[in-house]
C-alpha cells in the first residue's frame, strides 16, 4: 500500500506542530499540508491529492463538523478535540477515529493504525477478502466466511467460520466499510452477513452458525429493505 497522504487542520499552532511531529514518526503516513485556516484546507483538498484529515472540531472560521459536511465522502477524518461530547456527532460522518486532547503519541499511533486498516480494506474491496490486525498479526478474512461483527467497547469481534478476530476498530467504521457489500447492521451491537442467514422473524435473525442475533427496532426497516 502507498503512503496515506495527510492534512492537518487546527487553529492552534502548537497542536499543529505536535501532530506534524507525530506524522513524521509513522512511516506509512505522509504530511502533504497543514494549516490553521479550514478554508485554506478546503481549497487545497479541491486541487490536490489527499486521503486523511486530522481535523479540529472547534475552529472560529468553520467548525470541523461543517467542514466535513462540505466535503462529504471525499476524505476520511480523524477528529482532534478537547471536548469529548463532540465525538458521537462526528461519527455520523466518514470518521476513522477521534483523538481527545492532549494527544499522546501512543493514542495517535493507534488511530493511525485504524486508518491504515481502513485504507487497506478499501483497496481490497473489489476482491473477495480483506486483512485485519488481531493479536499482533495480519489475518486474511474472506467476506463469505464472516457470520457477524460484534461491538466490544473500543474493539470489534469478527466471527468467521474458522475463528474469531478481535480488532481495534468501531462498529460504525466497520458498517461504513461493509455496507456496500452483503452486510447490514441490524442492532446497535451487530452487523451480519446477509448470505449467512438461515431464518429470521421480526425480532431476531438465526445464522447458519446457529447464532441468534437480535434485531433492533430502529434497524428493522433498513434490514428488510436490504434483504429485498
PDB file of C-alpha atoms in Angstrom:
ATOM      1  CA  UNK A   1       0.000   0.000   0.000  1.00  0.00           C
ATOM      2  CA  UNK A   2       1.212   3.541  -0.780  1.00  0.00           C
ATOM      3  CA  UNK A   3       1.557   6.110   1.969  1.00  0.00           C
ATOM      4  CA  UNK A   4      -1.569   7.772   3.347  1.00  0.00           C
ATOM      5  CA  UNK A   5      -1.490  11.461   2.374  1.00  0.00           C
ATOM      6  CA  UNK A   6      -2.422  13.513   5.443  1.00  0.00           C
ATOM      7  CA  UNK A   7      -3.669  17.038   6.102  1.00  0.00           C
ATOM      8  CA  UNK A   8      -3.708  18.737   9.493  1.00  0.00           C
ATOM      9  CA  UNK A   9      -6.324  21.428  10.199  1.00  0.00           C
ATOM     10  CA  UNK A  10      -6.234  23.089  13.624  1.00  0.00           C
ATOM     11  CA  UNK A  11      -6.481  26.721  14.752  1.00  0.00           C
ATOM     12  CA  UNK A  12      -3.805  26.148  17.417  1.00  0.00           C
ATOM     13  CA  UNK A  13      -0.190  26.358  16.095  1.00  0.00           C
ATOM     14  CA  UNK A  14       1.139  24.210  18.947  1.00  0.00           C
ATOM     15  CA  UNK A  15      -1.394  21.491  18.171  1.00  0.00           C
ATOM     16  CA  UNK A  16      -0.312  21.531  14.513  1.00  0.00           C
ATOM     17  CA  UNK A  17       3.358  21.240  15.487  1.00  0.00           C
ATOM     18  CA  UNK A  18       2.637  18.268  17.743  1.00  0.00           C
ATOM     19  CA  UNK A  19       0.643  16.423  15.087  1.00  0.00           C
ATOM     20  CA  UNK A  20       3.261  17.184  12.430  1.00  0.00           C
ATOM     21  CA  UNK A  21       5.928  15.597  14.622  1.00  0.00           C
ATOM     22  CA  UNK A  22       3.733  12.542  15.201  1.00  0.00           C
ATOM     23  CA  UNK A  23       3.031  12.075  11.473  1.00  0.00           C
ATOM     24  CA  UNK A  24       6.748  12.234  10.706  1.00  0.00           C
ATOM     25  CA  UNK A  25       7.365   9.347  13.120  1.00  0.00           C
ATOM     26  CA  UNK A  26       4.985   6.967  11.317  1.00  0.00           C
ATOM     27  CA  UNK A  27       6.370   5.512   8.063  1.00  0.00           C
ATOM     28  CA  UNK A  28       3.021   4.871   6.336  1.00  0.00           C
ATOM     29  CA  UNK A  29       1.832   8.486   6.800  1.00  0.00           C
ATOM     30  CA  UNK A  30       2.862  11.405   4.576  1.00  0.00           C
ATOM     31  CA  UNK A  31       2.089  15.005   5.526  1.00  0.00           C
ATOM     32  CA  UNK A  32       1.086  16.993   2.438  1.00  0.00           C
ATOM     33  CA  UNK A  33      -0.461  20.117   4.006  1.00  0.00           C
ATOM     34  CA  UNK A  34      -1.170  21.753   7.362  1.00  0.00           C
ATOM     35  CA  UNK A  35      -2.975  24.968   8.173  1.00  0.00           C
ATOM     36  CA  UNK A  36      -4.737  26.953  10.876  1.00  0.00           C
ATOM     37  CA  UNK A  37      -7.373  28.028   8.352  1.00  0.00           C
ATOM     38  CA  UNK A  38     -10.045  25.459   7.375  1.00  0.00           C
ATOM     39  CA  UNK A  39     -10.946  27.481   4.269  1.00  0.00           C
ATOM     40  CA  UNK A  40      -7.376  27.047   3.000  1.00  0.00           C
ATOM     41  CA  UNK A  41      -7.664  23.322   3.687  1.00  0.00           C
ATOM     42  CA  UNK A  42     -10.875  23.076   1.652  1.00  0.00           C
ATOM     43  CA  UNK A  43      -9.171  24.798  -1.268  1.00  0.00           C
ATOM     44  CA  UNK A  44      -6.136  22.525  -1.014  1.00  0.00           C
ATOM     45  CA  UNK A  45      -8.272  19.387  -0.997  1.00  0.00           C
ATOM     46  CA  UNK A  46     -10.188  20.525  -4.060  1.00  0.00           C
ATOM     47  CA  UNK A  47      -6.972  20.940  -6.047  1.00  0.00           C
ATOM     48  CA  UNK A  48      -4.624  18.283  -4.677  1.00  0.00           C
ATOM     49  CA  UNK A  49      -4.477  14.619  -3.819  1.00  0.00           C
ATOM     50  CA  UNK A  50      -5.045  13.723  -0.168  1.00  0.00           C
ATOM     51  CA  UNK A  51      -6.575  10.884   1.845  1.00  0.00           C
ATOM     52  CA  UNK A  52      -6.897  11.687   5.522  1.00  0.00           C
ATOM     53  CA  UNK A  53      -7.604  14.866   7.504  1.00  0.00           C
ATOM     54  CA  UNK A  54      -6.615  15.339  11.143  1.00  0.00           C
ATOM     55  CA  UNK A  55      -9.377  17.819  11.884  1.00  0.00           C
ATOM     56  CA  UNK A  56     -10.005  20.038  14.896  1.00  0.00           C
ATOM     57  CA  UNK A  57     -13.719  20.417  15.643  1.00  0.00           C
ATOM     58  CA  UNK A  58     -13.713  23.797  17.413  1.00  0.00           C
ATOM     59  CA  UNK A  59     -12.444  26.417  14.948  1.00  0.00           C
ATOM     60  CA  UNK A  60     -13.677  30.017  14.591  1.00  0.00           C
ATOM     61  CA  UNK A  61     -13.877  30.281  10.805  1.00  0.00           C
ATOM     62  CA  UNK A  62     -15.575  26.925  10.219  1.00  0.00           C
ATOM     63  CA  UNK A  63     -16.309  24.097  12.631  1.00  0.00           C
ATOM     64  CA  UNK A  64     -14.941  20.661  11.901  1.00  0.00           C
ATOM     65  CA  UNK A  65     -18.468  19.259  11.616  1.00  0.00           C
ATOM     66  CA  UNK A  66     -19.401  21.825   8.942  1.00  0.00           C
ATOM     67  CA  UNK A  67     -16.052  21.191   7.230  1.00  0.00           C
ATOM     68  CA  UNK A  68     -16.984  17.521   6.831  1.00  0.00           C
ATOM     69  CA  UNK A  69     -20.487  18.379   5.653  1.00  0.00           C
ATOM     70  CA  UNK A  70     -18.981  20.473   2.842  1.00  0.00           C
ATOM     71  CA  UNK A  71     -16.539  17.791   1.692  1.00  0.00           C
ATOM     72  CA  UNK A  72     -18.771  14.771   2.217  1.00  0.00           C
ATOM     73  CA  UNK A  73     -17.006  11.474   1.467  1.00  0.00           C
ATOM     74  CA  UNK A  74     -14.055  12.983  -0.393  1.00  0.00           C
ATOM     75  CA  UNK A  75     -11.846  12.424   2.650  1.00  0.00           C
ATOM     76  CA  UNK A  76     -11.584  10.284   5.735  1.00  0.00           C
ATOM     77  CA  UNK A  77     -11.160  12.033   9.050  1.00  0.00           C
ATOM     78  CA  UNK A  78      -9.553  11.672  12.439  1.00  0.00           C
ATOM     79  CA  UNK A  79     -11.084  14.279  14.709  1.00  0.00           C
ATOM     80  CA  UNK A  80      -8.955  16.116  17.244  1.00  0.00           C
ATOM     81  CA  UNK A  81     -10.876  17.818  20.018  1.00  0.00           C
ATOM     82  CA  UNK A  82     -10.694  18.890  23.639  1.00  0.00           C
ATOM     83  CA  UNK A  83     -14.411  18.173  24.048  1.00  0.00           C
ATOM     84  CA  UNK A  84     -15.465  14.527  24.254  1.00  0.00           C
ATOM     85  CA  UNK A  85     -19.156  15.360  23.750  1.00  0.00           C
ATOM     86  CA  UNK A  86     -18.473  16.043  20.065  1.00  0.00           C
ATOM     87  CA  UNK A  87     -17.313  12.511  19.378  1.00  0.00           C
ATOM     88  CA  UNK A  88     -20.729  10.958  18.787  1.00  0.00           C
ATOM     89  CA  UNK A  89     -21.763  13.687  16.372  1.00  0.00           C
ATOM     90  CA  UNK A  90     -18.528  13.233  14.478  1.00  0.00           C
ATOM     91  CA  UNK A  91     -19.141   9.521  13.957  1.00  0.00           C
ATOM     92  CA  UNK A  92     -22.121  10.387  11.737  1.00  0.00           C
ATOM     93  CA  UNK A  93     -19.566  11.338   9.088  1.00  0.00           C
ATOM     94  CA  UNK A  94     -16.749   9.420   7.381  1.00  0.00           C
ATOM     95  CA  UNK A  95     -14.741   9.130  10.601  1.00  0.00           C
ATOM     96  CA  UNK A  96     -11.885   6.749  11.270  1.00  0.00           C
ATOM     97  CA  UNK A  97     -11.397   7.804  14.893  1.00  0.00           C
ATOM     98  CA  UNK A  98     -11.320  10.769  17.235  1.00  0.00           C
ATOM     99  CA  UNK A  99      -8.467  11.938  19.456  1.00  0.00           C
ATOM    100  CA  UNK A 100      -9.116  13.719  22.720  1.00  0.00           C
ATOM    101  CA  UNK A 101      -6.603  16.458  23.523  1.00  0.00           C
ATOM    102  CA  UNK A 102      -3.979  16.385  24.946  1.00  0.00           C
ATOM    103  CA  UNK A 103      -2.982  13.691  22.458  1.00  0.00           C
ATOM    104  CA  UNK A 104      -0.299  11.169  23.366  1.00  0.00           C
ATOM    105  CA  UNK A 105       1.826   9.540  20.666  1.00  0.00           C
ATOM    106  CA  UNK A 106       0.591   6.080  21.723  1.00  0.00           C
ATOM    107  CA  UNK A 107      -3.038   7.076  21.168  1.00  0.00           C
ATOM    108  CA  UNK A 108      -2.144   8.824  17.895  1.00  0.00           C
ATOM    109  CA  UNK A 109      -0.389   5.705  16.640  1.00  0.00           C
ATOM    110  CA  UNK A 110      -3.401   3.503  17.401  1.00  0.00           C
ATOM    111  CA  UNK A 111      -5.544   5.933  15.440  1.00  0.00           C
ATOM    112  CA  UNK A 112      -3.116   5.841  12.514  1.00  0.00           C
ATOM    113  CA  UNK A 113      -3.269   2.030  12.513  1.00  0.00           C
ATOM    114  CA  UNK A 114      -7.047   2.225  12.266  1.00  0.00           C
ATOM    115  CA  UNK A 115      -6.676   4.490   9.259  1.00  0.00           C
ATOM    116  CA  UNK A 116      -4.191   2.110   7.658  1.00  0.00           C
ATOM    117  CA  UNK A 117      -6.573  -0.823   8.102  1.00  0.00           C
ATOM    118  CA  UNK A 118      -9.435   1.208   6.608  1.00  0.00           C
ATOM    119  CA  UNK A 119      -7.442   2.165   3.517  1.00  0.00           C
ATOM    120  CA  UNK A 120      -6.132  -1.382   3.112  1.00  0.00           C
ATOM    121  CA  UNK A 121      -9.705  -2.649   3.275  1.00  0.00           C
ATOM    122  CA  UNK A 122     -10.854  -0.203   0.602  1.00  0.00           C
ATOM    123  CA  UNK A 123      -8.033  -1.254  -1.718  1.00  0.00           C
ATOM    124  CA  UNK A 124      -9.139  -4.882  -1.382  1.00  0.00           C
ATOM    125  CA  UNK A 125     -12.881  -4.262  -1.618  1.00  0.00           C
ATOM    126  CA  UNK A 126     -13.046  -5.415  -5.228  1.00  0.00           C
ATOM    127  CA  UNK A 127     -11.556  -8.705  -4.134  1.00  0.00           C
ATOM    128  CA  UNK A 128     -13.126 -11.450  -2.047  1.00  0.00           C
ATOM    129  CA  UNK A 129     -11.228 -10.756   1.158  1.00  0.00           C
ATOM    130  CA  UNK A 130      -9.522  -8.182   3.356  1.00  0.00           C
ATOM    131  CA  UNK A 131      -6.856  -8.133   6.063  1.00  0.00           C
ATOM    132  CA  UNK A 132      -7.239  -7.198   9.718  1.00  0.00           C
ATOM    133  CA  UNK A 133      -4.729  -6.920  12.522  1.00  0.00           C
ATOM    134  CA  UNK A 134      -5.523  -9.127  15.502  1.00  0.00           C
ATOM    135  CA  UNK A 135      -3.234 -10.458  18.258  1.00  0.00           C
ATOM    136  CA  UNK A 136      -0.257  -8.712  16.662  1.00  0.00           C
ATOM    137  CA  UNK A 137      -0.657 -10.365  13.249  1.00  0.00           C
ATOM    138  CA  UNK A 138      -2.330  -9.541   9.933  1.00  0.00           C
ATOM    139  CA  UNK A 139      -5.062 -12.060   9.121  1.00  0.00           C
ATOM    140  CA  UNK A 140      -6.770 -12.635   5.777  1.00  0.00           C
ATOM    141  CA  UNK A 141     -10.559 -12.907   6.116  1.00  0.00           C
ATOM    142  CA  UNK A 142     -12.819 -13.935   3.256  1.00  0.00           C
ATOM    143  CA  UNK A 143     -16.047 -11.927   3.163  1.00  0.00           C
ATOM    144  CA  UNK A 144     -18.115 -15.055   2.599  1.00  0.00           C
ATOM    145  CA  UNK A 145     -16.718 -16.638   5.791  1.00  0.00           C
ATOM    146  CA  UNK A 146     -17.916 -13.842   8.083  1.00  0.00           C
ATOM    147  CA  UNK A 147     -21.045 -14.587  10.116  1.00  0.00           C
ATOM    148  CA  UNK A 148     -21.260 -11.339  12.042  1.00  0.00           C
ATOM    149  CA  UNK A 149     -19.307  -8.446  13.526  1.00  0.00           C
ATOM    150  CA  UNK A 150     -19.959  -7.537  17.158  1.00  0.00           C
ATOM    151  CA  UNK A 151     -19.068  -4.359  19.043  1.00  0.00           C
ATOM    152  CA  UNK A 152     -16.981  -4.822  22.195  1.00  0.00           C
ATOM    153  CA  UNK A 153     -16.158  -1.375  23.647  1.00  0.00           C
ATOM    154  CA  UNK A 154     -13.199   0.002  21.609  1.00  0.00           C
ATOM    155  CA  UNK A 155     -12.905  -3.239  19.633  1.00  0.00           C
ATOM    156  CA  UNK A 156     -14.951  -5.410  17.297  1.00  0.00           C
ATOM    157  CA  UNK A 157     -15.207  -9.184  17.221  1.00  0.00           C
ATOM    158  CA  UNK A 158     -15.304 -10.583  13.686  1.00  0.00           C
ATOM    159  CA  UNK A 159     -16.847 -14.061  13.879  1.00  0.00           C
ATOM    160  CA  UNK A 160     -15.989 -16.333  10.946  1.00  0.00           C
ATOM    161  CA  UNK A 161     -16.474 -19.986  10.119  1.00  0.00           C
ATOM    162  CA  UNK A 162     -12.955 -20.694  11.368  1.00  0.00           C
ATOM    163  CA  UNK A 163     -12.396 -18.453  14.387  1.00  0.00           C
ATOM    164  CA  UNK A 164     -12.954 -15.049  15.981  1.00  0.00           C
ATOM    165  CA  UNK A 165     -10.771 -11.986  15.444  1.00  0.00           C
ATOM    166  CA  UNK A 166     -10.638  -9.164  17.997  1.00  0.00           C
ATOM    167  CA  UNK A 167      -9.755  -5.965  16.122  1.00  0.00           C
ATOM    168  CA  UNK A 168      -9.163  -2.398  17.290  1.00  0.00           C
ATOM    169  CA  UNK A 169     -11.988  -0.663  15.420  1.00  0.00           C
ATOM    170  CA  UNK A 170     -15.544   0.602  15.867  1.00  0.00           C
ATOM    171  CA  UNK A 171     -18.763  -0.942  14.628  1.00  0.00           C
ATOM    172  CA  UNK A 172     -19.621   2.333  12.884  1.00  0.00           C
ATOM    173  CA  UNK A 173     -16.353   2.133  10.969  1.00  0.00           C
ATOM    174  CA  UNK A 174     -17.000  -1.496  10.016  1.00  0.00           C
ATOM    175  CA  UNK A 175     -20.524  -0.597   8.924  1.00  0.00           C
ATOM    176  CA  UNK A 176     -19.171   2.068   6.580  1.00  0.00           C
ATOM    177  CA  UNK A 177     -16.745  -0.443   5.104  1.00  0.00           C
ATOM    178  CA  UNK A 178     -19.119  -3.397   4.733  1.00  0.00           C
ATOM    179  CA  UNK A 179     -22.450  -1.775   3.875  1.00  0.00           C
ATOM    180  CA  UNK A 180     -21.695  -1.686   0.126  1.00  0.00           C
ATOM    181  CA  UNK A 181     -21.491  -5.469   0.001  1.00  0.00           C
ATOM    182  CA  UNK A 182     -23.662  -8.188   1.551  1.00  0.00           C
ATOM    183  CA  UNK A 183     -23.668  -6.917   5.125  1.00  0.00           C
ATOM    184  CA  UNK A 184     -26.156  -4.921   7.161  1.00  0.00           C
ATOM    185  CA  UNK A 185     -26.326  -3.588  10.691  1.00  0.00           C
ATOM    186  CA  UNK A 186     -29.367  -4.980  12.496  1.00  0.00           C
ATOM    187  CA  UNK A 187     -28.607  -3.938  16.074  1.00  0.00           C
ATOM    188  CA  UNK A 188     -26.533  -1.312  17.884  1.00  0.00           C
ATOM    189  CA  UNK A 189     -24.002  -4.075  18.601  1.00  0.00           C
ATOM    190  CA  UNK A 190     -24.185  -6.294  15.493  1.00  0.00           C
ATOM    191  CA  UNK A 191     -23.551  -6.337  11.740  1.00  0.00           C
ATOM    192  CA  UNK A 192     -24.479  -9.562   9.959  1.00  0.00           C
ATOM    193  CA  UNK A 193     -23.665 -11.203   6.633  1.00  0.00           C
ATOM    194  CA  UNK A 194     -26.919 -11.470   4.660  1.00  0.00           C
ATOM    195  CA  UNK A 195     -25.604 -14.587   2.931  1.00  0.00           C
ATOM    196  CA  UNK A 196     -25.321 -16.360   6.284  1.00  0.00           C
ATOM    197  CA  UNK A 197     -28.975 -16.001   7.295  1.00  0.00           C
ATOM    198  CA  UNK A 198     -30.744 -19.304   7.956  1.00  0.00           C
ATOM    199  CA  UNK A 199     -34.042 -17.801   9.145  1.00  0.00           C
ATOM    200  CA  UNK A 200     -35.472 -14.685  10.746  1.00  0.00           C
ATOM    201  CA  UNK A 201     -38.577 -13.107  12.207  1.00  0.00           C
ATOM    202  CA  UNK A 202     -39.425  -9.587  13.351  1.00  0.00           C
ATOM    203  CA  UNK A 203     -37.219  -9.811  16.446  1.00  0.00           C
ATOM    204  CA  UNK A 204     -34.216 -11.955  15.583  1.00  0.00           C
ATOM    205  CA  UNK A 205     -32.018 -13.499  12.901  1.00  0.00           C
ATOM    206  CA  UNK A 206     -30.625 -17.036  13.090  1.00  0.00           C
ATOM    207  CA  UNK A 207     -27.405 -17.580  11.154  1.00  0.00           C
ATOM    208  CA  UNK A 208     -26.012 -20.796   9.705  1.00  0.00           C
ATOM    209  CA  UNK A 209     -23.632 -20.791  12.672  1.00  0.00           C
ATOM    210  CA  UNK A 210     -26.812 -21.158  14.815  1.00  0.00           C
ATOM    211  CA  UNK A 211     -26.008 -17.813  16.402  1.00  0.00           C
ATOM    212  CA  UNK A 212     -29.160 -15.876  17.270  1.00  0.00           C
ATOM    213  CA  UNK A 213     -28.795 -12.116  16.675  1.00  0.00           C
ATOM    214  CA  UNK A 214     -31.449  -9.652  17.911  1.00  0.00           C
ATOM    215  CA  UNK A 215     -32.953  -7.126  15.506  1.00  0.00           C
ATOM    216  CA  UNK A 216     -33.047  -3.620  16.969  1.00  0.00           C
ATOM    217  CA  UNK A 217     -36.290  -1.768  16.339  1.00  0.00           C
ATOM    218  CA  UNK A 218     -34.544   1.233  14.783  1.00  0.00           C
ATOM    219  CA  UNK A 219     -32.641  -1.074  12.374  1.00  0.00           C
ATOM    220  CA  UNK A 220     -35.546  -3.301  11.265  1.00  0.00           C
ATOM    221  CA  UNK A 221     -36.735  -1.311   8.250  1.00  0.00           C
ATOM    222  CA  UNK A 222     -33.258  -0.931   6.814  1.00  0.00           C
ATOM    223  CA  UNK A 223     -32.653  -4.662   7.302  1.00  0.00           C
ATOM    224  CA  UNK A 224     -35.831  -5.584   5.424  1.00  0.00           C
ATOM    225  CA  UNK A 225     -35.002  -3.134   2.649  1.00  0.00           C
ATOM    226  CA  UNK A 226     -31.513  -4.586   2.238  1.00  0.00           C
ATOM    227  CA  UNK A 227     -32.978  -8.106   2.019  1.00  0.00           C
ATOM    228  CA  UNK A 228     -35.113  -7.052  -0.921  1.00  0.00           C
TER     229      UNK A 228
END
